[in-house]
Coordinates of C-alpha atoms and ligand atoms in Angstrom, one line a residue:
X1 CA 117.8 90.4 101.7
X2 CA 117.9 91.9 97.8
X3 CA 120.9 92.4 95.7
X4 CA 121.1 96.1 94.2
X5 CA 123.7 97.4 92.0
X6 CA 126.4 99.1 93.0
X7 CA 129.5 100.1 92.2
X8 CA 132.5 99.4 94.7
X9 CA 136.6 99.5 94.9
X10 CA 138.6 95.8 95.7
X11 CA 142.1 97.6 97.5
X12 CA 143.1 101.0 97.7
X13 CA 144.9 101.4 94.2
X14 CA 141.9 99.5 92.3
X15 CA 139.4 101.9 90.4
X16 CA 135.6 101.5 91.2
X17 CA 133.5 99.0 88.9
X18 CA 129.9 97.7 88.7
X19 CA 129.4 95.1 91.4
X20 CA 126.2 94.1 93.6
X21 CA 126.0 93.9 97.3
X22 CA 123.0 92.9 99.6
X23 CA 120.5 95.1 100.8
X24 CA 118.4 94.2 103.7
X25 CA 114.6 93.7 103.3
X26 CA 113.1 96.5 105.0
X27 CA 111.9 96.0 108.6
X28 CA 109.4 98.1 110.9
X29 CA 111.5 101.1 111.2
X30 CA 112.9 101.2 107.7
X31 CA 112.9 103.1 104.7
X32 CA 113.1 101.7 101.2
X33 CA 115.1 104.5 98.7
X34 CA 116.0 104.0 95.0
X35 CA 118.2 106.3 94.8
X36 CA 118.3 109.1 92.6
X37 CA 121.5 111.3 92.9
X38 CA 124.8 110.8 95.0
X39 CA 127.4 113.5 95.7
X40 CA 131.2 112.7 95.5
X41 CA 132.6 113.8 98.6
X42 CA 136.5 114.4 99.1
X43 CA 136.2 111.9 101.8
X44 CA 134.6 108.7 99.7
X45 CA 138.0 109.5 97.5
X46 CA 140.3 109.6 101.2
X47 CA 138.2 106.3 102.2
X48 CA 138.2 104.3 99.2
X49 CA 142.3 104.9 98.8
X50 CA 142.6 104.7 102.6
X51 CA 144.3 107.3 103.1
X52 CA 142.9 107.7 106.8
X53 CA 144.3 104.2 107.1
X54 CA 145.6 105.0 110.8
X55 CA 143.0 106.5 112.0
X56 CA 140.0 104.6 110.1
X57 CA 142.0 101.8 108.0
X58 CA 139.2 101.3 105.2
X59 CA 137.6 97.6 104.7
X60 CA 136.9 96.2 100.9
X61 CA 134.9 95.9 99.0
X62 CA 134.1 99.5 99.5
X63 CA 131.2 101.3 98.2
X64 CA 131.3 105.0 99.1
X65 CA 128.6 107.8 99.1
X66 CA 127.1 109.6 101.7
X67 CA 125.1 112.3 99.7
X68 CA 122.2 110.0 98.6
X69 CA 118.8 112.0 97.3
X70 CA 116.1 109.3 96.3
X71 CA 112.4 108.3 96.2
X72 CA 111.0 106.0 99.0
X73 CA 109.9 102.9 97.5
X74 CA 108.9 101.0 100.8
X75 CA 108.4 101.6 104.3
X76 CA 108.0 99.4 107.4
X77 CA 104.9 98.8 109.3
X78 CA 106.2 101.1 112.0
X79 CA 107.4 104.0 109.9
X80 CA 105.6 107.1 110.2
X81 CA 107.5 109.6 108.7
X82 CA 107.4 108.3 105.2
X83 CA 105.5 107.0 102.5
X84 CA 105.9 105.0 98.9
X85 CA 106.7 108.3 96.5
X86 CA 108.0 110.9 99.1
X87 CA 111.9 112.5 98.3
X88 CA 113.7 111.4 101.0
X89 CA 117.7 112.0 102.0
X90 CA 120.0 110.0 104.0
X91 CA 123.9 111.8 104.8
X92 CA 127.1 110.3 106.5
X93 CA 124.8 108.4 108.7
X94 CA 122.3 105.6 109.2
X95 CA 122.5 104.6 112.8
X96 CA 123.7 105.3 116.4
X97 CA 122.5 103.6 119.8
X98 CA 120.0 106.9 120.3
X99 CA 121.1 106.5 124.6
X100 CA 124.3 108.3 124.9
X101 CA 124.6 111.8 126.3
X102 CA 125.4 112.7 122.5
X103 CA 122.0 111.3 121.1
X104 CA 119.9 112.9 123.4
X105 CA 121.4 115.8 122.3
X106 CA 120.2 115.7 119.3
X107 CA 124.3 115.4 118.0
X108 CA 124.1 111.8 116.7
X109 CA 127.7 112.9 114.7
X110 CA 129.0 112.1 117.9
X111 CA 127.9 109.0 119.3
X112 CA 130.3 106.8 120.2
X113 CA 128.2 103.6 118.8
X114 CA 126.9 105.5 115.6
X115 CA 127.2 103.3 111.9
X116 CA 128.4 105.5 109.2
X117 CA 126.6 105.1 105.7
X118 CA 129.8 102.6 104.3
X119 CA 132.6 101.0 105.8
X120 CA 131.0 100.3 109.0
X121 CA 129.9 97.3 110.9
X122 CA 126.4 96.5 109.4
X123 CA 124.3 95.2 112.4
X124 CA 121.5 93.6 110.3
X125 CA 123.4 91.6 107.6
X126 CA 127.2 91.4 109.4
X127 CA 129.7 92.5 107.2
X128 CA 130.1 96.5 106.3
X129 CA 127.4 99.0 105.6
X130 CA 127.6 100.1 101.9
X131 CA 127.1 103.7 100.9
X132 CA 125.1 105.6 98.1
X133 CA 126.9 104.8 94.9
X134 CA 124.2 102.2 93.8
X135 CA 120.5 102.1 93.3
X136 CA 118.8 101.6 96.0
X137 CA 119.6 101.7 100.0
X138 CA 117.5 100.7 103.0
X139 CA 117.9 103.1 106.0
X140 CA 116.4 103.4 109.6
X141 CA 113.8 106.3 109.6
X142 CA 115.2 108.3 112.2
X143 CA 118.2 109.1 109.4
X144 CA 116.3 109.8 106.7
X145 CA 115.7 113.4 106.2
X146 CA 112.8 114.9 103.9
X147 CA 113.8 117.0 100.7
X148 CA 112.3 120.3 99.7
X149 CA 110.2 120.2 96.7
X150 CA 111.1 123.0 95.4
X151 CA 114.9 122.5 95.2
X152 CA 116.9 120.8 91.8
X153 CA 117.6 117.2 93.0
X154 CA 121.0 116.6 91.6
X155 CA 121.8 120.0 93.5
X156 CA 120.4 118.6 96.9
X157 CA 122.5 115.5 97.7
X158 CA 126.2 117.4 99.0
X159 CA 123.6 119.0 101.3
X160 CA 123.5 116.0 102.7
X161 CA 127.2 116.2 103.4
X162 CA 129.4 119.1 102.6
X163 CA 125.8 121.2 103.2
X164 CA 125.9 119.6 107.0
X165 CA 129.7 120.5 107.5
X166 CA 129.7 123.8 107.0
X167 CA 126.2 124.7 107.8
X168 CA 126.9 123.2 111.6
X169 CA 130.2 125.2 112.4
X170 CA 128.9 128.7 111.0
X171 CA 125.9 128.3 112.8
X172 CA 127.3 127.4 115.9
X173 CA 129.6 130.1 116.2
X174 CA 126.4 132.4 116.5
X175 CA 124.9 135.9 114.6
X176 CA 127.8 136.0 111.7
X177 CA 126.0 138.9 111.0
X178 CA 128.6 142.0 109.7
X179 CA 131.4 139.6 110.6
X180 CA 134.7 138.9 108.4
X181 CA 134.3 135.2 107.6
X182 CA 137.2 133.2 106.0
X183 CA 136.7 130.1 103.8
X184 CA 139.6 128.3 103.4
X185 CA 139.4 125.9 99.4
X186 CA 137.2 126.7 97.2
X187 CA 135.4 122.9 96.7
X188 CA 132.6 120.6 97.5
X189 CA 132.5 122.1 101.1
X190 CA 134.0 125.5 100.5
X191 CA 131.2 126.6 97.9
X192 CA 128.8 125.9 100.3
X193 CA 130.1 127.5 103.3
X194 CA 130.4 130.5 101.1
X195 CA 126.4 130.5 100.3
X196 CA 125.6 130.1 103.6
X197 CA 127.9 132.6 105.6
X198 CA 126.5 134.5 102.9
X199 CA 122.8 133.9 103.6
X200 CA 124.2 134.7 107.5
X201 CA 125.1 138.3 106.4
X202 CA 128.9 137.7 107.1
X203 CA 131.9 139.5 104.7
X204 CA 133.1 136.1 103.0
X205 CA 136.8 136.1 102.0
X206 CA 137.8 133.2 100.5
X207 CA 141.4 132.0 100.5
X208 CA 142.3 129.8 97.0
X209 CA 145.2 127.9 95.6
X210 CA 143.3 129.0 92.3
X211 CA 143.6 131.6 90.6
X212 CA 141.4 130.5 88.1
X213 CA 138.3 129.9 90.8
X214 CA 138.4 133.9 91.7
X215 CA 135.2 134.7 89.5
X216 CA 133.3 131.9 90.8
X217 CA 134.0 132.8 94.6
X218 CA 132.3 136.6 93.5
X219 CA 129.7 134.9 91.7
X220 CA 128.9 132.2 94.6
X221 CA 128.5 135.0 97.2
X222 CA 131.9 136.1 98.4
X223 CA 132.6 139.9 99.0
X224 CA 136.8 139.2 98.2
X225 CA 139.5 136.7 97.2
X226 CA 142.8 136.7 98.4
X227 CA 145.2 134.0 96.5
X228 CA 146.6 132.0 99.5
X229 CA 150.0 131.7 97.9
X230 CA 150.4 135.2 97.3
X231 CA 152.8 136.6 100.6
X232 CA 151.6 140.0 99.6
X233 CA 147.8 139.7 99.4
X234 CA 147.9 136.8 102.8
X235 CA 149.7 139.3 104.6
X236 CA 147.5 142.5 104.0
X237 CA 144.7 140.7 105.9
X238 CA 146.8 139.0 108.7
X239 CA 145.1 139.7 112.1
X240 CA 141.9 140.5 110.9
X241 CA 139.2 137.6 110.5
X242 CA 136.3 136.8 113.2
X243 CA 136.1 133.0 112.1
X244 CA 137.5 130.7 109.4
X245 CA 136.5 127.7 108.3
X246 CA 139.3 125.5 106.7
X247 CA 138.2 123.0 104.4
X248 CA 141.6 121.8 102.9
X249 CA 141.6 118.2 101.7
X250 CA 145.3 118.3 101.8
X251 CA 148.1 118.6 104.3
X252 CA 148.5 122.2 104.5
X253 CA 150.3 125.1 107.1
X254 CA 147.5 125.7 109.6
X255 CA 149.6 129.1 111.2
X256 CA 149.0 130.6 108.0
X257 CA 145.2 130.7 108.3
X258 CA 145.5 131.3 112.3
X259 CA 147.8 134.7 112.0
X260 CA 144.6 135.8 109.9
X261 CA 142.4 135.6 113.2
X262 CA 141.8 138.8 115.1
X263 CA 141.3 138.7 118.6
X264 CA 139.4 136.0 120.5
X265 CA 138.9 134.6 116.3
X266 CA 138.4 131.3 115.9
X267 CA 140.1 129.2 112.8
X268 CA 137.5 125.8 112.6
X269 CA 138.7 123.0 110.8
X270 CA 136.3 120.6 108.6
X271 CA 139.0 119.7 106.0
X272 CA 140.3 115.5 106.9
X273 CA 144.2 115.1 106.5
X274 CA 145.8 112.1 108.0
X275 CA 148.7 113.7 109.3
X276 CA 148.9 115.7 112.4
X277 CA 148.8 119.4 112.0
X278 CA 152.3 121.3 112.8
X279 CA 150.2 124.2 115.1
X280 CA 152.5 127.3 116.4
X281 CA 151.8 128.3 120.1
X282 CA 152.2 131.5 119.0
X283 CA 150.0 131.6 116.3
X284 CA 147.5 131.0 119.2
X285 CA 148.8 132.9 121.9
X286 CA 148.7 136.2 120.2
X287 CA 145.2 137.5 119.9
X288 CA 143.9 134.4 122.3
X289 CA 142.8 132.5 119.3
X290 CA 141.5 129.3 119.4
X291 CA 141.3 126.4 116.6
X292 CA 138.2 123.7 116.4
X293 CA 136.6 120.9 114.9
X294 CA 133.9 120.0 113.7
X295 CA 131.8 117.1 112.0
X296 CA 128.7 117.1 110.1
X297 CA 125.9 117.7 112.2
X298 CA 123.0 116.1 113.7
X299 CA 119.8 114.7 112.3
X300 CA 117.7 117.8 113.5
X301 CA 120.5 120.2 112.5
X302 CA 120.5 118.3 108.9
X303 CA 116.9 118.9 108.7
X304 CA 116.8 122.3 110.0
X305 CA 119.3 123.0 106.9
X306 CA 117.5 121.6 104.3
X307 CA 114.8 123.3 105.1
X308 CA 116.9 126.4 105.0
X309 CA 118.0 125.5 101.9
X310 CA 113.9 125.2 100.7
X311 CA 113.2 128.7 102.0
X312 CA 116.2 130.1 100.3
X313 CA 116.6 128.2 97.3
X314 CA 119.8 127.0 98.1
X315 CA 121.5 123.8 96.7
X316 CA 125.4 123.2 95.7
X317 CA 126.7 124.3 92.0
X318 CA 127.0 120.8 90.5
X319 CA 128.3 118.5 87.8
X320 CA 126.1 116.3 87.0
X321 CA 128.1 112.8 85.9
X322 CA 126.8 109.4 84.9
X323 CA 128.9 106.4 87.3
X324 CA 130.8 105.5 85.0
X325 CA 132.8 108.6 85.0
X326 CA 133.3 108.3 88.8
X327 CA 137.1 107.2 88.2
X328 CA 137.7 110.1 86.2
X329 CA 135.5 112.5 89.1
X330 CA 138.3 111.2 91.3
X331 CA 141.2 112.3 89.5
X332 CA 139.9 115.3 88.6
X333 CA 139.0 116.0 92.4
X334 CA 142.8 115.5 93.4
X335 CA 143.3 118.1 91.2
X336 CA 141.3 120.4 92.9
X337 CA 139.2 120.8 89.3
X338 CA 135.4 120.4 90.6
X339 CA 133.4 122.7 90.0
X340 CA 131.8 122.7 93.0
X341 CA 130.7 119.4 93.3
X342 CA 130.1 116.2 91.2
X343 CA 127.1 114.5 91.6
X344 CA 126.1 111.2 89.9
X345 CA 123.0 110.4 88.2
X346 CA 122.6 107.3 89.6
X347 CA 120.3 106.2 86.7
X348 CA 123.2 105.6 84.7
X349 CA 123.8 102.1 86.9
X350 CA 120.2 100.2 85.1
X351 CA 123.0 100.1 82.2
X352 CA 125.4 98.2 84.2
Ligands
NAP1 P1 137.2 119.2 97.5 O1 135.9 119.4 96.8 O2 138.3 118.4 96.9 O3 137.8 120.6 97.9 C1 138.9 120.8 98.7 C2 139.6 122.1 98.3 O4 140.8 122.3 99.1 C3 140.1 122.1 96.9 O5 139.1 122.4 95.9 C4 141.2 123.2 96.9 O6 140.6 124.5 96.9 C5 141.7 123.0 98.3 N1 143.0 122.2 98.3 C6 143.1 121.0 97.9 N2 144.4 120.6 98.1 C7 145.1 121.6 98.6 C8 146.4 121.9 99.0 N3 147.4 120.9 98.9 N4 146.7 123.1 99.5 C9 145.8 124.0 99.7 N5 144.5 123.9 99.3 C10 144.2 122.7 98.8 O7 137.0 118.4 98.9 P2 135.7 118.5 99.9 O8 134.7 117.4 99.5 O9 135.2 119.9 99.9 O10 136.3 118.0 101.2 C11 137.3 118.8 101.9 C12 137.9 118.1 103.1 O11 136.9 118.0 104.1 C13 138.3 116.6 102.8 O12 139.5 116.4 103.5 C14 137.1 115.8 103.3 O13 137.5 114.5 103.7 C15 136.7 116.7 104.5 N6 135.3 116.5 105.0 C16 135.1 116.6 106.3 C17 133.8 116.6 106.8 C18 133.6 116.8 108.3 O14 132.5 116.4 108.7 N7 134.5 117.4 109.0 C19 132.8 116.3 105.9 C20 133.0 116.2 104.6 C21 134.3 116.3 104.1 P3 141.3 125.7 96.0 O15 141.4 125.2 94.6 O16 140.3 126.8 96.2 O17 142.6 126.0 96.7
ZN2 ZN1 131.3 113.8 103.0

């Protein structure tokens, strides 16, 4: 065991400070990564203030990040798909029991015995797993992903996450080809379900709460923006959408979105509020609409999207912030003002 800087939250209403935290020594299987860049997700905020507290109440200290980007520094005896010096990425997880029906699908996101990059039960050193805000993290091989070269680093790491989450669900719900597309918040996740539905062929509408973000939706790839709170411009496309993909951070009116569908569309929801949706038969019934979920993705599908990303030179629009502004990152992330993602230099923590 090593200690590595980090920095972590003591209680829901505490802000995050420098701390340090164990790291285990690496053994056969694992993978050594000082860690270069970390996305701030929407969830690390929801987690740190537990605000899933009755579904996933969160345990302190807490050290979020699940969009690491790094450079291996050490490898076990065993490892074979890494070396000292390669990029390397590791997402929302770092272990599952690789037997269920799940794992042998190749959909690790939904083992039942998986160990999510922090707040977890950490099977080597007991205690929690501890995520990516810090320098360095040592993580099974089998969840470590290789990075494109060719791709702009600090731009890489919310592949890792909100690429995943909206990669999965547009791909799974086949050739989006010519297809009206909704995506629902223009953030972290929305901006890059807009890039890819876009590199899918689909008609990308996106649905905002700001007015402000219309230029950037055009510029990001979308073909229209309807301003969700405008009656008038929401009811002009009612009935019309093949899919949507709501990534809403916040408790929101779900019907809304599903009287968009057409018929047989589907509204899938990525976006994590606590509280249970209020969902209208109707808004169902009529056109035989359905609504999903989904979560991440697997270890292949993360893969097979970052190397889409390579061959398309796609990464996430990004501010790049030194740690100490995470605090700040967070507040301005409740107010929906990212633009599209922060991501921290994690070099700014050798000052801590
Ligand atoms: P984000 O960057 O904060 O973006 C969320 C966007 O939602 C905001 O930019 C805003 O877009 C819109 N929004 C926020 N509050 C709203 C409200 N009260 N009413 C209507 N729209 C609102 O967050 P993110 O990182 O993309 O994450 C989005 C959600 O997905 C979070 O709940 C996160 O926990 C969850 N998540 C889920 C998964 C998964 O696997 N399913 C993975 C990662 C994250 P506009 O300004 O355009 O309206
Ligand atoms: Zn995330």
């Amino acid at each position: 065991m090593y200690k590595a800087k980090a920095y972590s939250t003591a209680s829901a209403t505490s802000p995050l400070a420098a701390d340090t935290i164990p790291r285990r020594d690496t053994t056969e299987r694992d993978v050594q990564i000082e860690i270069l860049f970390c996305g701030i997700c929407h969830s690390d905020l929801h987690y740190a203030r537990d605000e899933w507290h009755s579904v996933m109440p969160t345990v302190y200290p807490c050290v979020p990040g699940h969009e690491i980007v790094g450079r291996v520094t050490g490898v076990g005896s065993a490892v074979t798909k890494f070396k000292p010096g390669d990029l390397a990425g590791v997402g929302c997880l770092v272990d599952s029991d690789h037997t269920c029906p799940n794992c042998r699908d190749g959909l690790e996101q939904l083992c039942p015995n998986q160990t999510l990059t922090y707040g977890s039960p950490d099977r080597h050193l007991g205690g929690v797993t501890y995520g990516g805000y810090s320098e360095s993290i040592v993580v099974d091989e089998r969840f470590v992903l290789h990075v494109p070269a060719n791709l702009n680093l600090a731009g890489v790491a919310p592949l890792l996450c909100a690429g995943i989450t909206t990669y999965s669900p547009l791909r799974r719900w086949g050739n989006l080809a010519g297809k009206k597309v909704g995506v629902v918040g223009l953030g972290g996740l929305g901006h890059m379900g807009v890039k890819f539905a876009r590199a899918f062929g689909a008609h990308i509408v996106v649905f905002t709460t700001s007015p402000g973000k219309k230029e950037d939706a055009l510029r990001l790839g979308a073909h229209e923006v309807i301003i969700s709170t405008s009656a008038e411009e929401m009811r002009q496309h009612a009935g019309t959408f093949d899919f949507i993909l709501d990534t809403i951070a916040a408790e929101h009116d779900i019907n809304a979105y599903l009287n968009m569908l057409g018929r047989d569309g589907n509204l899938t929801l990525v976006g994590a509020q606590e509280k249970p949706l209020a969902v209208s038969a109707f808004a169902l019934l009529l056109g035989r609409r359905s609504l999903s979920g989904s979560i991440i993705g697997g270890i292949k599908e993360t893969q097979e999207m970052l190397d889409f990303c390579g061959a398309h030179n796609i990464t996430a629009d990004v501010e790049v912030i030194p740690i100490q502004k995470v605090n700040e990152a967070y507040e301005r992330l409740v107010k929906s003002d990212v633009k599209y993602r922060f991501s921290i230099d994690m070099a700014s923590l050798k000052s801590e």
